[in-house]
Amino acid sequence: MQDPVRQSMLARMGIQSWQLRRPALLGAAPAPELEQHAGQTATATSAPQHSGKLWLLAPRLPATTLLADICQLLSITPDEVSLLSELPPAALQRADAAPLLWLTEVNPARPDALVCPLAPSAAQKRALWQQLRRHLAASVA
């Protein structure tokens, strides 16, 4: 049986259940605990993890240097970044202590979200820094 603490840590790191089962997909024998609890793991990791101060809707984290720069500007640690597999309900974003949402594509339903691809060009990085400055100015005011 897979440890619930381990499951939680893997979900926060953005490791989805299919990644844990990948050796089985490539023809290797699956780990017995993963085979038994594949449905449970998929349910636990497919729902958005509503922890952290920055939510990133993407298949993976950006480059370590970019993530570190963003975290430093926001005064958070990379551990406080939650990788989401689906967009959280808008009601959660409107809460007082709602985390900042980072999307890789523009979404008109989320005008306050940061928008930047995971591997941005120089112009896209400048746009991201401007968005972050606006967010920081609004949070201070």
Short mmCIF file of C-alpha atoms in Angstrom, two decimals:
data_model
loop_
_atom_site.label_atom_id
_atom_site.label_comp_id
_atom_site.label_asym_id
_atom_site.label_seq_id
_atom_site.Cartn_x
_atom_site.Cartn_y
_atom_site.Cartn_z
CA MET A 1 0.00 0.00 0.00
CA GLN A 2 1.32 3.43 -0.90
CA ASP A 3 2.00 5.82 1.96
CA PRO A 4 -0.53 8.75 2.05
CA VAL A 5 2.27 11.19 2.90
CA ARG A 6 4.23 10.01 -0.14
CA GLN A 7 1.11 10.34 -2.32
CA SER A 8 0.60 13.90 -1.10
CA MET A 9 4.24 14.82 -1.71
CA LEU A 10 4.18 13.35 -5.22
CA ALA A 11 0.95 15.20 -6.01
CA ARG A 12 2.44 18.50 -4.78
CA MET A 13 5.50 17.90 -6.97
CA GLY A 14 3.21 17.37 -9.94
CA ILE A 15 3.98 13.69 -10.45
CA GLN A 16 0.83 12.20 -11.88
CA SER A 17 -0.21 8.56 -11.57
CA TRP A 18 0.63 7.81 -15.22
CA GLN A 19 4.22 8.83 -14.55
CA LEU A 20 4.42 6.35 -11.70
CA ARG A 21 3.01 3.63 -13.99
CA ARG A 22 5.27 4.55 -16.93
CA PRO A 23 7.53 1.45 -16.66
CA ALA A 24 4.39 -0.66 -17.06
CA LEU A 25 3.45 1.31 -20.16
CA LEU A 26 6.87 0.56 -21.63
CA GLY A 27 6.52 -3.18 -21.04
CA ALA A 28 8.25 -3.58 -17.67
CA ALA A 29 6.48 -5.35 -14.85
CA PRO A 30 4.44 -2.84 -12.77
CA ALA A 31 5.08 -2.39 -9.10
CA PRO A 32 2.42 -4.38 -7.20
CA GLU A 33 1.47 -1.43 -4.97
CA LEU A 34 0.94 0.81 -7.99
CA GLU A 35 -1.18 -1.80 -9.72
CA GLN A 36 -3.38 -2.21 -6.64
CA HIS A 37 -3.84 1.48 -6.00
CA ALA A 38 -3.73 2.95 -9.51
CA GLY A 39 -7.37 4.08 -9.30
CA GLN A 40 -6.84 5.63 -5.88
CA THR A 41 -3.68 7.44 -7.00
CA ALA A 42 -5.34 8.75 -10.16
CA THR A 43 -8.24 10.12 -8.12
CA ALA A 44 -5.91 11.75 -5.61
CA THR A 45 -3.70 13.43 -8.22
CA SER A 46 -6.26 14.38 -10.85
CA ALA A 47 -8.05 16.83 -8.57
CA PRO A 48 -6.34 20.20 -8.21
CA GLN A 49 -4.20 20.42 -5.12
CA HIS A 50 -5.38 23.57 -3.39
CA SER A 51 -2.23 24.27 -1.44
CA GLY A 52 0.62 26.60 -2.12
CA LYS A 53 0.77 30.30 -2.89
CA LEU A 54 1.27 29.97 -6.65
CA TRP A 55 -0.81 27.58 -8.73
CA LEU A 56 0.64 26.58 -12.09
CA LEU A 57 -1.64 25.00 -14.67
CA ALA A 58 0.89 23.09 -16.78
CA PRO A 59 2.16 19.58 -17.44
CA ARG A 60 5.47 20.33 -15.68
CA LEU A 61 7.34 23.05 -13.82
CA PRO A 62 9.33 25.68 -15.75
CA ALA A 63 13.12 25.86 -15.76
CA THR A 64 14.57 25.95 -12.25
CA THR A 65 16.11 29.41 -12.75
CA LEU A 66 12.84 30.96 -13.93
CA LEU A 67 10.90 29.36 -11.09
CA ALA A 68 13.48 30.51 -8.54
CA ASP A 69 13.33 34.09 -9.86
CA ILE A 70 9.53 34.16 -9.70
CA CYS A 71 9.51 32.66 -6.21
CA GLN A 72 12.09 35.18 -5.02
CA LEU A 73 10.04 38.07 -6.39
CA LEU A 74 6.88 36.73 -4.71
CA SER A 75 8.77 35.96 -1.45
CA ILE A 76 7.84 32.28 -1.55
CA THR A 77 9.79 29.05 -1.89
CA PRO A 78 9.53 26.64 -4.83
CA ASP A 79 7.84 24.23 -2.40
CA GLU A 80 4.90 26.65 -2.28
CA VAL A 81 4.21 26.23 -6.01
CA SER A 82 1.43 23.75 -6.79
CA LEU A 83 1.33 22.12 -10.21
CA LEU A 84 -2.28 21.64 -11.35
CA SER A 85 -3.61 19.32 -14.02
CA GLU A 86 -6.89 21.20 -14.43
CA LEU A 87 -8.16 24.71 -13.85
CA PRO A 88 -9.52 25.15 -10.31
CA PRO A 89 -13.08 26.42 -9.86
CA ALA A 90 -13.34 30.21 -10.12
CA ALA A 91 -14.93 30.35 -6.64
CA LEU A 92 -11.62 29.24 -5.10
CA GLN A 93 -9.76 32.05 -6.87
CA ARG A 94 -12.07 34.69 -5.40
CA ALA A 95 -11.32 33.79 -1.79
CA ASP A 96 -9.42 36.34 0.30
CA ALA A 97 -6.28 34.22 0.63
CA ALA A 98 -6.43 32.83 -2.90
CA PRO A 99 -3.09 31.93 -4.43
CA LEU A 100 -1.83 33.49 -7.61
CA LEU A 101 -2.72 31.48 -10.72
CA TRP A 102 -0.17 31.02 -13.54
CA LEU A 103 -1.50 29.88 -16.90
CA THR A 104 0.52 29.00 -19.98
CA GLU A 105 -2.25 30.25 -22.29
CA VAL A 106 -4.65 33.19 -22.05
CA ASN A 107 -8.02 32.36 -20.48
CA PRO A 108 -10.67 35.13 -20.61
CA ALA A 109 -12.38 33.63 -17.54
CA ARG A 110 -9.23 34.34 -15.49
CA PRO A 111 -8.12 37.90 -16.31
CA ASP A 112 -6.09 38.22 -13.08
CA ALA A 113 -3.93 35.17 -13.78
CA LEU A 114 -0.31 35.38 -14.83
CA VAL A 115 0.10 34.26 -18.43
CA CYS A 116 3.45 32.96 -19.59
CA PRO A 117 4.65 29.78 -21.33
CA LEU A 118 7.00 27.44 -19.49
CA ALA A 119 9.87 28.28 -21.86
CA PRO A 120 9.33 32.01 -22.49
CA SER A 121 11.15 34.20 -24.95
CA ALA A 122 12.77 37.43 -23.75
CA ALA A 123 9.63 39.44 -24.62
CA GLN A 124 7.41 36.94 -22.80
CA LYS A 125 9.66 37.14 -19.72
CA ARG A 126 9.37 40.95 -19.73
CA ALA A 127 5.59 40.63 -19.95
CA LEU A 128 5.63 38.18 -17.02
CA TRP A 129 7.70 40.58 -14.88
CA GLN A 130 5.23 43.38 -15.68
CA GLN A 131 2.32 41.14 -14.65
CA LEU A 132 4.13 40.25 -11.42
CA ARG A 133 4.82 43.93 -10.65
CA ARG A 134 1.13 44.77 -11.16
CA HIS A 135 0.15 41.91 -8.87
CA LEU A 136 2.60 43.01 -6.18
CA ALA A 137 1.45 46.63 -6.43
CA ALA A 138 -2.20 45.56 -6.12
CA SER A 139 -1.47 43.34 -3.11
CA VAL A 140 0.32 46.20 -1.30
CA ALA A 141 -2.47 48.71 -1.97
#
